[in-house]
Short mmCIF file of C-alpha atoms and ligand atoms in Angstrom, two decimals:
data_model
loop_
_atom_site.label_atom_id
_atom_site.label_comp_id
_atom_site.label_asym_id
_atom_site.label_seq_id
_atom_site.Cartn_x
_atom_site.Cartn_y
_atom_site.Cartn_z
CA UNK A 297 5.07 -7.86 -8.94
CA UNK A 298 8.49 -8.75 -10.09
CA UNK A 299 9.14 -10.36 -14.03
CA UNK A 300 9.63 -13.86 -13.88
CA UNK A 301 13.48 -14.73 -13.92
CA UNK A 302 14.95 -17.07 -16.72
CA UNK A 303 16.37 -19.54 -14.32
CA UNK A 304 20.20 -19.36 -13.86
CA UNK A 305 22.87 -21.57 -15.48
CA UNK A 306 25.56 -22.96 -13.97
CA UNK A 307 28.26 -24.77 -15.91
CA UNK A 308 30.87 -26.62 -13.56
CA UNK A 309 34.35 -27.83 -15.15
CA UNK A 310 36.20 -30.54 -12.94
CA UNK A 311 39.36 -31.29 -12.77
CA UNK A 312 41.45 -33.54 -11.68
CA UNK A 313 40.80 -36.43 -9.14
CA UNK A 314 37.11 -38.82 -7.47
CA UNK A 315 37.20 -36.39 -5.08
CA UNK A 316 36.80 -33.60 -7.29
CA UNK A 317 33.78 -35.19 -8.79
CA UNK A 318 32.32 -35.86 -5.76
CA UNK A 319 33.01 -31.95 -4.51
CA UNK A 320 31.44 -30.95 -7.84
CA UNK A 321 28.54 -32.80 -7.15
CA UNK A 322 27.67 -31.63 -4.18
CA UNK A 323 28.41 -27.60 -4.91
CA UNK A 324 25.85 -28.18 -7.73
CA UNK A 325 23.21 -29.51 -4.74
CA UNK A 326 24.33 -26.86 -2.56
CA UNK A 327 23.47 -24.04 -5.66
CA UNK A 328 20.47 -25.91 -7.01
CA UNK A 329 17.87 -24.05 -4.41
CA UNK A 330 19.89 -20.96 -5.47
CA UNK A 331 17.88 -21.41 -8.66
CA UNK A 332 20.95 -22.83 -10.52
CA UNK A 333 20.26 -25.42 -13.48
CA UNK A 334 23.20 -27.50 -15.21
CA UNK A 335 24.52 -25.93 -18.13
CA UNK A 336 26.46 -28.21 -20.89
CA UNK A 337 28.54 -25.26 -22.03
CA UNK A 338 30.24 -22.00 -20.27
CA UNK A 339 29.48 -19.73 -22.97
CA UNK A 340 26.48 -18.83 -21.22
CA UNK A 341 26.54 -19.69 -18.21
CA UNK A 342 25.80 -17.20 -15.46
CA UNK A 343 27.79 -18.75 -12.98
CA UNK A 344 31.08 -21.06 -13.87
CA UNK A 345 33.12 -22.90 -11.43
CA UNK A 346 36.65 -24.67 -12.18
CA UNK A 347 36.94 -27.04 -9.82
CA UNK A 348 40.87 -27.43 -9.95
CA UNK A 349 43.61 -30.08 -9.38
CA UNK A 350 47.03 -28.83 -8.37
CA UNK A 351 48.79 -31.99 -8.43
CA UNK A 352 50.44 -31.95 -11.69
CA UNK A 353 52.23 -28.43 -13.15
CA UNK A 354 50.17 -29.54 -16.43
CA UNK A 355 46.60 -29.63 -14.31
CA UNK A 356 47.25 -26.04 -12.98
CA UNK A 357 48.48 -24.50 -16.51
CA UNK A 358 45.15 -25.46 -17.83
CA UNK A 359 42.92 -23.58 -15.10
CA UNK A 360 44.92 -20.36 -16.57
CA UNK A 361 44.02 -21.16 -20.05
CA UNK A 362 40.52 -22.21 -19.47
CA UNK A 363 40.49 -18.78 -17.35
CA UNK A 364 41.49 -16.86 -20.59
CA UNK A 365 38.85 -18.54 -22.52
CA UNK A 366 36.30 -18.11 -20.15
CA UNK A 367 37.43 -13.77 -20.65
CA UNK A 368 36.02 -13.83 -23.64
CA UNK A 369 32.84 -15.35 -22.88
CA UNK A 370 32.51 -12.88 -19.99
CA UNK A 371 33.32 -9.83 -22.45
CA UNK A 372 30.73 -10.77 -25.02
CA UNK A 373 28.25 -11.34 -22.32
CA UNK A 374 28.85 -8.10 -20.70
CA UNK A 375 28.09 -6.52 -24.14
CA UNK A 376 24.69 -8.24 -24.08
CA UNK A 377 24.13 -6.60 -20.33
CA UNK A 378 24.68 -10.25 -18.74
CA UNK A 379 26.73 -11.26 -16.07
CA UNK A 380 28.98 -14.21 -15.77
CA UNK A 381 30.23 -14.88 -12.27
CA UNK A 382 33.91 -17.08 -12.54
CA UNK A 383 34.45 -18.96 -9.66
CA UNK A 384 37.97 -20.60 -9.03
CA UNK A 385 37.42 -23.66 -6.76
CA UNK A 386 39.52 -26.98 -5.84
CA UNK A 387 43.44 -27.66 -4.57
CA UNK A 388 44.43 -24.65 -6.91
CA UNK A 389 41.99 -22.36 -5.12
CA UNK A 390 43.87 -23.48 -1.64
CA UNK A 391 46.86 -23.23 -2.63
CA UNK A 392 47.33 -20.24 -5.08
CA UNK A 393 44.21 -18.25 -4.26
CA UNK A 394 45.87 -14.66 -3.50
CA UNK A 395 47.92 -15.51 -7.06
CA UNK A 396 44.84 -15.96 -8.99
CA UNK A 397 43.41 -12.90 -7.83
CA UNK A 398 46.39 -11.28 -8.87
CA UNK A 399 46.70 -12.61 -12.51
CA UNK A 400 43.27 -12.94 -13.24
CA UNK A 401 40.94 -10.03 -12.46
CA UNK A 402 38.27 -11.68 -14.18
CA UNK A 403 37.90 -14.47 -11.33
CA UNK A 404 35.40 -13.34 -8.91
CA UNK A 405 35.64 -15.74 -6.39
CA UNK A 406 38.11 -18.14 -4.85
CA UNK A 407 36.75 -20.55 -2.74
CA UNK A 408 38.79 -23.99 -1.22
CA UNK A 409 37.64 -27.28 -1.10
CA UNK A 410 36.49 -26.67 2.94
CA UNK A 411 34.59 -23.92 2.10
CA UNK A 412 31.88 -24.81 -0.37
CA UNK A 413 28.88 -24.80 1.90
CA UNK A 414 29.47 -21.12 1.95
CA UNK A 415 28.94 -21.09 -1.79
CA UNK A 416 25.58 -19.81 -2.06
CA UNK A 417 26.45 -17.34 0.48
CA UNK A 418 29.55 -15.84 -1.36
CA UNK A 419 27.68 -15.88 -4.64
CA UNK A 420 25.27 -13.74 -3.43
CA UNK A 421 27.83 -11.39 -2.04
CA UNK A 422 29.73 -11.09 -5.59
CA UNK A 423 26.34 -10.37 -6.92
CA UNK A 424 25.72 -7.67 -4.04
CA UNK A 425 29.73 -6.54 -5.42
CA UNK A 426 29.90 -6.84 -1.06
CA UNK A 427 33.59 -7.43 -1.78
CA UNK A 428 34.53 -10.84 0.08
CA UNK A 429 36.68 -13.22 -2.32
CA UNK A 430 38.52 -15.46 -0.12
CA UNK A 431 37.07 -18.07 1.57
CA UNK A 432 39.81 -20.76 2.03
CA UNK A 433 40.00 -21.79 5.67
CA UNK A 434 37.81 -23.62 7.39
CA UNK A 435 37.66 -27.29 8.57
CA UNK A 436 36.95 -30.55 7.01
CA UNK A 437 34.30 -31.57 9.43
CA UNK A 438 32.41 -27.84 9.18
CA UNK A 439 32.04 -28.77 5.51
CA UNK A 440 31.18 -32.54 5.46
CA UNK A 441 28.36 -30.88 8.29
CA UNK A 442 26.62 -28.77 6.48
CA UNK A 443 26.38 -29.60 2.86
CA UNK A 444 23.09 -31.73 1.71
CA UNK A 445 23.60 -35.01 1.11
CA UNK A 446 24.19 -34.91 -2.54
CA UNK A 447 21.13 -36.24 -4.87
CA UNK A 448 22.35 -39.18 -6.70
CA UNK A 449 21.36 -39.04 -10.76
CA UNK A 450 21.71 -42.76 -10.96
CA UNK A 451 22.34 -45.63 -9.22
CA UNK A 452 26.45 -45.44 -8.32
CA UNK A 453 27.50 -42.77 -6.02
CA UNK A 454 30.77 -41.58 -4.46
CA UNK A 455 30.89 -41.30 -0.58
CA UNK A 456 33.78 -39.04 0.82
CA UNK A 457 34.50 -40.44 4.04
CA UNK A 458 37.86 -38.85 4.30
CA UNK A 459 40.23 -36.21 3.30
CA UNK A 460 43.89 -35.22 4.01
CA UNK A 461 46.95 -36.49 3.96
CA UNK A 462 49.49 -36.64 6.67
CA UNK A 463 51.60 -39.17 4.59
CA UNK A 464 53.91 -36.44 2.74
CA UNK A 465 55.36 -38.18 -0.40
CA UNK A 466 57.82 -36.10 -1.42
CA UNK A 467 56.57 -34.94 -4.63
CA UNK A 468 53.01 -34.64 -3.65
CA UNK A 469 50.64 -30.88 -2.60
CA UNK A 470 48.02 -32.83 -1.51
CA UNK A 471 49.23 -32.75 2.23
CA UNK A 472 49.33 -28.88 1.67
CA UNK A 473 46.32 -28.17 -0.63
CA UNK A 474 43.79 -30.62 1.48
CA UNK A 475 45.42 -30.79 4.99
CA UNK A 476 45.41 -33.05 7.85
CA UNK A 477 43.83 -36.57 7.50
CA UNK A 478 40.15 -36.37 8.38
CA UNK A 479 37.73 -38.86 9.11
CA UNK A 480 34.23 -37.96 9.19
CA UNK A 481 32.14 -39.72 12.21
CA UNK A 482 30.49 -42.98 11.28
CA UNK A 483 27.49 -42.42 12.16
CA UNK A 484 27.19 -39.35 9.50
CA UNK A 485 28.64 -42.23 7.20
CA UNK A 486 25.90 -44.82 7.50
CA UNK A 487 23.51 -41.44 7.49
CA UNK A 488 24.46 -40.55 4.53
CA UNK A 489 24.66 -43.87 2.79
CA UNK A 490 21.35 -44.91 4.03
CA UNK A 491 20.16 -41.46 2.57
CA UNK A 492 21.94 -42.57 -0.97
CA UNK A 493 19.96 -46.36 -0.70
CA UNK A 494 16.82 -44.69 -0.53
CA UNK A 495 17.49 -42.81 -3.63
CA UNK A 496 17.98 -46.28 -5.89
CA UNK A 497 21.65 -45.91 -5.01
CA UNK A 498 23.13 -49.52 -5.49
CA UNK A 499 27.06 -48.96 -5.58
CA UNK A 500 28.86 -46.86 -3.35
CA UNK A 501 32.34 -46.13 -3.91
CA UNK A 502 33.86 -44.53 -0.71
CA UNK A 503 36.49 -41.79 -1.05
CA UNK A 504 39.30 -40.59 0.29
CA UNK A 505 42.94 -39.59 0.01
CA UNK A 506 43.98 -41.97 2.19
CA UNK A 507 40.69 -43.92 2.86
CA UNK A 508 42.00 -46.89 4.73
CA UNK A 509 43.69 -44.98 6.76
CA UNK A 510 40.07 -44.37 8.21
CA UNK A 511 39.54 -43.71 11.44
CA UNK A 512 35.89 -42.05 12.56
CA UNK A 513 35.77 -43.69 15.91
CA UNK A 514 35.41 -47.64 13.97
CA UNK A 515 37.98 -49.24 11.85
CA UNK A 516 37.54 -48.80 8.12
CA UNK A 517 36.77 -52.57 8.02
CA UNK A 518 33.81 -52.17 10.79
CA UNK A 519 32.70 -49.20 8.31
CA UNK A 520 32.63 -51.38 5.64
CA UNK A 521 30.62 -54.29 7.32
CA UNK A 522 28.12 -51.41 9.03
CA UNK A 523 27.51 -50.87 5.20
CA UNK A 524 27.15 -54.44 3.67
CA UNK A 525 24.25 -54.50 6.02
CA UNK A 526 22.35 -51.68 3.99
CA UNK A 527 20.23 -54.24 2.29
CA UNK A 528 19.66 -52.75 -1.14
CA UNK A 529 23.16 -51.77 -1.34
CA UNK A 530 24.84 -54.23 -3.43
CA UNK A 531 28.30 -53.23 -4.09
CA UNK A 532 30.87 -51.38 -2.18
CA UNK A 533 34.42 -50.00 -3.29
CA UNK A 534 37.05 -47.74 -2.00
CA UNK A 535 39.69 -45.75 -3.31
CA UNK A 536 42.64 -44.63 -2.89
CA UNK A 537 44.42 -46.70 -0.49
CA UNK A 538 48.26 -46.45 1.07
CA UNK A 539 49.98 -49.82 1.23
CA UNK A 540 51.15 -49.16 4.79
CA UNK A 541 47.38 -48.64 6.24
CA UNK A 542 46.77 -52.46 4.65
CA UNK A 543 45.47 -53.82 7.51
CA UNK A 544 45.50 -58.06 7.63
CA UNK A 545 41.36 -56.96 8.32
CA UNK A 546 40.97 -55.57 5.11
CA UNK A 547 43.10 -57.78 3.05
CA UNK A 548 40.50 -61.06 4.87
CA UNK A 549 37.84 -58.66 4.15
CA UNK A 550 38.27 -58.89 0.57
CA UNK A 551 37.79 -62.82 0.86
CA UNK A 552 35.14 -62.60 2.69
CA UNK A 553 32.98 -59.82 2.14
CA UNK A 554 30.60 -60.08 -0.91
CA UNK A 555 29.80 -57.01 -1.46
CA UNK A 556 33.16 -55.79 -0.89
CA UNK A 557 33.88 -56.05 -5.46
CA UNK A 558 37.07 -57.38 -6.37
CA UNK A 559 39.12 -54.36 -7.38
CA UNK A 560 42.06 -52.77 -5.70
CA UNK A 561 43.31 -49.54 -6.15
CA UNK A 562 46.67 -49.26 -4.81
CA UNK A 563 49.24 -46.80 -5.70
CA UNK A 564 52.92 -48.05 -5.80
CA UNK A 565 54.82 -45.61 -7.75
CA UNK A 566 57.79 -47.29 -8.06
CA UNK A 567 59.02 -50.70 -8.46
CA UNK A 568 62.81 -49.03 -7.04
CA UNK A 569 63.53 -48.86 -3.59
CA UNK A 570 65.84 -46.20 -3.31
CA UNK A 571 63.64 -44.12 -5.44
CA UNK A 572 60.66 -45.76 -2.58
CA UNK A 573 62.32 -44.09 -0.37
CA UNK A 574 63.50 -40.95 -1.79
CA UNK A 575 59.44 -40.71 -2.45
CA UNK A 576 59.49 -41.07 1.44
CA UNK A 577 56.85 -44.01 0.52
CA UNK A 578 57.57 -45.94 4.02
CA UNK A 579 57.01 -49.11 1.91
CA UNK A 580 59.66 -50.50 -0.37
CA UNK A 581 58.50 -53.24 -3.42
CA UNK A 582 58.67 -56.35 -1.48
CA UNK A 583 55.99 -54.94 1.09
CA UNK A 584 53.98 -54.04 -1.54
CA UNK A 585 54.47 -57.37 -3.18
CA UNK A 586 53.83 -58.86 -0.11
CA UNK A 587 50.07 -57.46 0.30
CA UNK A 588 49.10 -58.14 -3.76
CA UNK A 589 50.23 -62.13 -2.91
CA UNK A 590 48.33 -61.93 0.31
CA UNK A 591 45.03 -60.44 -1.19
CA UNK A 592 45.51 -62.62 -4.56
CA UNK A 593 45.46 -65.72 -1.84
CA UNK A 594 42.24 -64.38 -0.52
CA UNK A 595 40.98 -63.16 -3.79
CA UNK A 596 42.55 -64.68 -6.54
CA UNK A 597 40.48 -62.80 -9.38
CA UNK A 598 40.94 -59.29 -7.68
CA UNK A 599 41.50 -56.42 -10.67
CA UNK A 600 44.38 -54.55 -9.37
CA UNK A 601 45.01 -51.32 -10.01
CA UNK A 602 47.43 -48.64 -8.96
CA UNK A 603 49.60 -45.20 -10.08
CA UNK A 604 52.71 -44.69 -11.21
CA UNK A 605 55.57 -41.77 -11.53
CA UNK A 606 58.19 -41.96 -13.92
CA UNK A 607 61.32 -39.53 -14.08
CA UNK A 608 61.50 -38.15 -10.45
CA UNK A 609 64.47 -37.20 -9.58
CA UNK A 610 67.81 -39.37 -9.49
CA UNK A 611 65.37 -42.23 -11.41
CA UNK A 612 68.40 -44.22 -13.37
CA UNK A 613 67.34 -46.39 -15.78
CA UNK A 614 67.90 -49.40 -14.20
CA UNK A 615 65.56 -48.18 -11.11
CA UNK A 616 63.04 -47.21 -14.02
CA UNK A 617 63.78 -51.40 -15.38
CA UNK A 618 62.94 -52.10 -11.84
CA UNK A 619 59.17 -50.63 -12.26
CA UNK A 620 58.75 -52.49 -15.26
CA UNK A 621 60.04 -55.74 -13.73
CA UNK A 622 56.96 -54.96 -10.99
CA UNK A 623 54.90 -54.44 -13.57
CA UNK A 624 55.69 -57.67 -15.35
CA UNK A 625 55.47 -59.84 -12.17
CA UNK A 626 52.40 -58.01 -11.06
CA UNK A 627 49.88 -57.73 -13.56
CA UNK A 628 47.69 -54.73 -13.55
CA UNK A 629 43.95 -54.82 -14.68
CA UNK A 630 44.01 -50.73 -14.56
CA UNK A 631 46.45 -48.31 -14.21
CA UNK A 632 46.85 -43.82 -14.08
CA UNK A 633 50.47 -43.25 -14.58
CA UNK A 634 52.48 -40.06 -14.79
CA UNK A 635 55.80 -38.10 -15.83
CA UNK A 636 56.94 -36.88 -12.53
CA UNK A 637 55.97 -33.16 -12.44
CA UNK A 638 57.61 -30.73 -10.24
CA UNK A 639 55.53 -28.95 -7.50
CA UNK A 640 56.96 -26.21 -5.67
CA UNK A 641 57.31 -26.58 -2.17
CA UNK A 642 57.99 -30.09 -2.09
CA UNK A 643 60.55 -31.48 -0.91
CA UNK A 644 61.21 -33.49 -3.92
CA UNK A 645 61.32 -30.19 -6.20
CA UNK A 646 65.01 -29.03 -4.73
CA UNK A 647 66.12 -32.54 -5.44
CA UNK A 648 69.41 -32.82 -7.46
CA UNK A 649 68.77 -35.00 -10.68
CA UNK A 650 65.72 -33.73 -12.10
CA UNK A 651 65.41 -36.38 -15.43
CA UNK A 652 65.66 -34.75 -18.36
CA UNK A 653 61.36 -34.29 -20.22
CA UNK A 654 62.86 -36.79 -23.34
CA UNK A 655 63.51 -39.30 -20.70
CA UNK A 656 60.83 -39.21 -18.84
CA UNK A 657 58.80 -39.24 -22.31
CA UNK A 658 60.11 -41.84 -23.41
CA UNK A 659 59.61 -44.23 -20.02
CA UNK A 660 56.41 -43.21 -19.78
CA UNK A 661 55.87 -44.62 -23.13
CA UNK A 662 57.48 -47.63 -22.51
CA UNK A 663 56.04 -48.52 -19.15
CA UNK A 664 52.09 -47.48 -20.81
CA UNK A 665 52.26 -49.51 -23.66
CA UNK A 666 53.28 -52.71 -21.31
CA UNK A 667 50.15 -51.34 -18.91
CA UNK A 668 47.71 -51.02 -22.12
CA UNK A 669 48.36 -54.77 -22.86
CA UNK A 670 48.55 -55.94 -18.96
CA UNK A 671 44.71 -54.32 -19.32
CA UNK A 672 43.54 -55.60 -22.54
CA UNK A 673 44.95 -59.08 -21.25
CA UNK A 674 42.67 -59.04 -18.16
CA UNK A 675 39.77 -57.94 -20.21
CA UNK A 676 40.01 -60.72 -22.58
CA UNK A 677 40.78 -62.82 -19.53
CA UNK A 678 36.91 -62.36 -18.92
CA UNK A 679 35.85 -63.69 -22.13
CA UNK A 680 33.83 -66.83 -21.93
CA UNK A 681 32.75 -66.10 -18.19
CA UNK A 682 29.70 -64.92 -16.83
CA UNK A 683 29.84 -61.77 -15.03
CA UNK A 684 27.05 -59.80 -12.27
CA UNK A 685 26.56 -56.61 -13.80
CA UNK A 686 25.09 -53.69 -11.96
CA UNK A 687 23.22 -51.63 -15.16
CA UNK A 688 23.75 -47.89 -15.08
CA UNK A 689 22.60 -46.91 -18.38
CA UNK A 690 20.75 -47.10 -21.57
CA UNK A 691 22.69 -47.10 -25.44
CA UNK A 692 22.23 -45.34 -28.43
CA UNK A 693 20.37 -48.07 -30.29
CA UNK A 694 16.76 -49.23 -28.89
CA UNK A 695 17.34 -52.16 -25.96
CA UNK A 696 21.19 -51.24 -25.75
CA UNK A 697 22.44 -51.35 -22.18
CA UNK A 698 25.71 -50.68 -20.43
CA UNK A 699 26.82 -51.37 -17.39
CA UNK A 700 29.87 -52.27 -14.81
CA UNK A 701 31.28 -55.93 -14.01
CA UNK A 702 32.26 -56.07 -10.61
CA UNK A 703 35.95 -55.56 -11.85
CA UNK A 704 34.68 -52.01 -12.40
CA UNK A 705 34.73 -52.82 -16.34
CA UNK A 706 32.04 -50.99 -18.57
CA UNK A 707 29.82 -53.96 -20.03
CA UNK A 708 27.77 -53.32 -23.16
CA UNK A 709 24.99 -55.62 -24.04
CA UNK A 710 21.33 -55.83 -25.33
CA UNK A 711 18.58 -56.33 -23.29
CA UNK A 712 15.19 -54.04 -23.18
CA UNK A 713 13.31 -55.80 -19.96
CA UNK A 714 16.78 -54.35 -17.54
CA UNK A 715 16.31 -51.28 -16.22
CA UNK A 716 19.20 -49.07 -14.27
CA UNK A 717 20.04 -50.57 -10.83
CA UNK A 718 18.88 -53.91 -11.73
CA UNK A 719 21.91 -56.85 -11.57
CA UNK A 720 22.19 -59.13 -14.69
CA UNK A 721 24.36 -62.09 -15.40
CA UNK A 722 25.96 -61.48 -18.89
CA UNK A 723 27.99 -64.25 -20.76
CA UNK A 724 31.18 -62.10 -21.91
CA UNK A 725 31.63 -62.67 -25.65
CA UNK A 726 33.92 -59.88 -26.55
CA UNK A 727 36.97 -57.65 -25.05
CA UNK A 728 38.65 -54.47 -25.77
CA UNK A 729 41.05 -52.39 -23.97
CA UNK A 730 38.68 -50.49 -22.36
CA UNK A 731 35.35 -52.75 -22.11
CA UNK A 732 33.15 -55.76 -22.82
CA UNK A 733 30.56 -57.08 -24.56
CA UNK A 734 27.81 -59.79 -23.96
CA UNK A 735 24.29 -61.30 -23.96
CA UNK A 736 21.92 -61.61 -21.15
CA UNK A 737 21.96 -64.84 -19.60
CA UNK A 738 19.47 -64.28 -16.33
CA UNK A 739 17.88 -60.97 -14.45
CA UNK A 740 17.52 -60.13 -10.77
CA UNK A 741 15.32 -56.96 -9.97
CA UNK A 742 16.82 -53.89 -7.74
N1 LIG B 198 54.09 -35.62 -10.30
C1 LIG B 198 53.56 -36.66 -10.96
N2 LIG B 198 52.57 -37.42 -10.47
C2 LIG B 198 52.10 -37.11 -9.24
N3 LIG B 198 51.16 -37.68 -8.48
C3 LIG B 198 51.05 -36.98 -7.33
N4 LIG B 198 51.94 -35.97 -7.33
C4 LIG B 198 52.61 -36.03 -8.50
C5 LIG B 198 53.66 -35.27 -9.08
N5 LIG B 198 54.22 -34.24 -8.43
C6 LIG B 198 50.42 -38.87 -8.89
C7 LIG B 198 50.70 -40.05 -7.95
C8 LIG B 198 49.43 -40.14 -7.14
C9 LIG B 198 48.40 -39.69 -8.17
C10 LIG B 198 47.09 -39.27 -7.60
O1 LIG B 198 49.02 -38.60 -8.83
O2 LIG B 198 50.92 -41.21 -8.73
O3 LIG B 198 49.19 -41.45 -6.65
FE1 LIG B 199 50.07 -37.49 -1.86
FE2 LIG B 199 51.44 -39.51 -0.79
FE3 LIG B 199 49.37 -38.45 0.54
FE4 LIG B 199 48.93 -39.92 -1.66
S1 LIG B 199 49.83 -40.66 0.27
S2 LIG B 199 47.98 -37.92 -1.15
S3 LIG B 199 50.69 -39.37 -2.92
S4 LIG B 199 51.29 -37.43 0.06
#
């Protein structure tokens, strides 16, 4: 008879973007009959994945550093006769694999994000030393078909419904590191969210690069009216959408649809139009301005979100004023906004004009501070109302709860009788920047 084995540890490190987390997710379901449990730290874990993000120069630096530290780790535990496997996964994976293999001879494995149902598989083979390190081509839909639905640890959940982009912005690797738009089949959609209800899931946020521009033989408005009719799911949300796949559906939807929440995420950019279209956007401001009046007459509380790039190339400072005038007519709940970073490859990269890192510093500055208050405004805008919060989570202190309003803003109150996935009406008493705070005014049972 063999010794009973410790059981393995895997730590996972994610990078990047919600479809990273969700991909994370669901390699840890696809290692846990491996043996694998979650480990809070790499220092001794025997198997370590970076899950990367290649969208940003800064994002990939840091998978080089964290590879360095990780050296050490694998040194010491080499000493001590243990093995740590590294395993390089995510957009850098795609798109610098052979590279990494190169530089860093302690990565074992390389792996993209449309192979990870091959991960137990190619784990095994590092540990058999069988050779094999790339796995990096293989479709969307073979992936989305055989990885487990992914166990849910509470009671929101992602749903990838899509991947891809066929949009090419000019500065952006995501058409290169994910490929081709993809929409997975519906009825593997309502599958899998039926799967996620039955596990106490109560929120689903679907994902997807370009997730309106969903098409898995229904609209993405028929999708999301196939899933308001999952009775015990409550609340659904999507991200991230392209302004041109707005459809005048979707926009009615969000008047009509109550379990459709009241937060928009989507991405602009740039309040310039020249610099719109250098971005090869196919939208310019007033379209965009267009949709955010057209929801806001549907919705007139909607939290609207979106990203921005400062500094890419040619940006003047008067087409950098012309963000901030969007900004100031718009009014954003939430905001992710960037220094433009060039990507090689992109077309944008050989662009004459590259802005100067003090400029580009200094607008991103300006145009984050104006954001910061455009978000602590619309929290304190939800002072004195009473909000439906979905709670996901227990405090610190004994009967401390949190939760999320349906304008996707973490809620903090006191209440010991609500339990995770139940909705409760709080009175909002207080506001920061990044949440609120209230008492319990009623309680309705998942
Ligand atoms: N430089 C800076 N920001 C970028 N984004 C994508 N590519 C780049 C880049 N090269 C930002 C965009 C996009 C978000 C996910 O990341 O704002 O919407
Ligand atoms: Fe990148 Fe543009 Fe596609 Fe978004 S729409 S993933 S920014 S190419």
């Amino acid at each position: 008879m063999s010794e009973p084995r410790a059981p393995k540890r895997l730590f996972i490190e994610t990078y990047g973007c919600q479809m990273n987390v969700y991909d994370s997710e669901r390699m840890r379901d696809v290692l846990g009959p491996l043996g694998y449990t979650v480990a809070e730290k790499p220092d001794d874990a025997d198997l370590v994945i970076l899950n990367t993000c290649h969208i940003r120069e800064k994002a990939t630096e840091k998978v080089y550093s964290e590879i360095g530290r990780l050296r050490a780790h694998k040194e010491r535990r080499a000493a001590e006769g243990k093995g740590m496997t590294i395993t390089i996964a995510g957009c850098v994976a795609q798109a610098e694999g052979e590279e990494i293999i190169r530089r860093a001879p302690e990565v074992d494995l390389v792996v993209g994000p449309q192979a990870y149902h091959k991960l137990p598989e190619l784990i095994a083979r590092v540990a058999r030393k069988s050779g094999e390190q790339l796995a990096t081509d293989f479709t969307a839909q073979e992936k989305f078909d055989r990885l487990p639905a992914r166990a849910p640890d509470g009671v929101t959940a992602f749903l990838s419904i899509q991947e891809g982009c066929d949009k090419f912005c000019t500065f952006c690797v995501v058409p290169y590191t994910r490929g081709a738009e993809f929409s997975r089949p519906i009825a593997d959609v309502l599958a899998e969210a039926r799967a996620l209800a039955d596990k106490g899931v109560r929120e689903i946020t679907l994902l997807g690069q370009n997730v309106n521009a969903y098409h898995g033989g229904a609209a993405f408005t028929d999708l999301l009216s196939a899933l308001a009719e999952i009775d015990t799911i409550a609340r659904i949300r999507y991200m991230t959408s392209h302004p041109i796949e707005t459809t005048d559906e979707l926009i009615a939807m969000h008047g009509s649809e109550v379990k459709l929440m009241p937060y928009l995420h989507l991405p602009v950019q740039s309040g310039s139009d020249r610099i719109l279209k250098a971005m090869n956007r196919k939208h310019d401001g007033a379209f965009y301005r267009d949709i955010i009046s057209r929801v806001r007459a549907v919705r007139p509380d909607i939290a609207l979100s979106t990203d921005f790039i400062v500094g890419f190339p040619g940006e003047t400072e008067k087409e950098f004023e012309a963000t901030m005038q969007l900004v100031n007519d718009l009014h954003f709940a939430a905001a992710f906004s960037f220094k433009y970073s060039s990507r090689p490859g992109t077309p944008a990269a050989a662009m004459v004009g590259q802005v100067s890192e003090d400029d580009k510093s200094r607008r991103l500055a300006v145009l984050q501070k104006r954001l910061f208050e455009q978000q602590t405004q619309f929290n304190a805008s939800q002072v004195g109302r009473t909000l439906s919060v979905l709670v996901t989570g227990t405090g610190r202190r004994s009967g401390q709860k949190h939760g999320r309003s349906p304008y996707l803003q973490s809620v903090h109150f006191d209440d010991a009788r609500a339990r995770n996935g139940d909705i409760v009406e709080v009175h909002v008493t207080g506001s920061s920047q990044n949440s609120l705070s209230g008492e319990v005014s009623s309680l309705v049972r998942a």
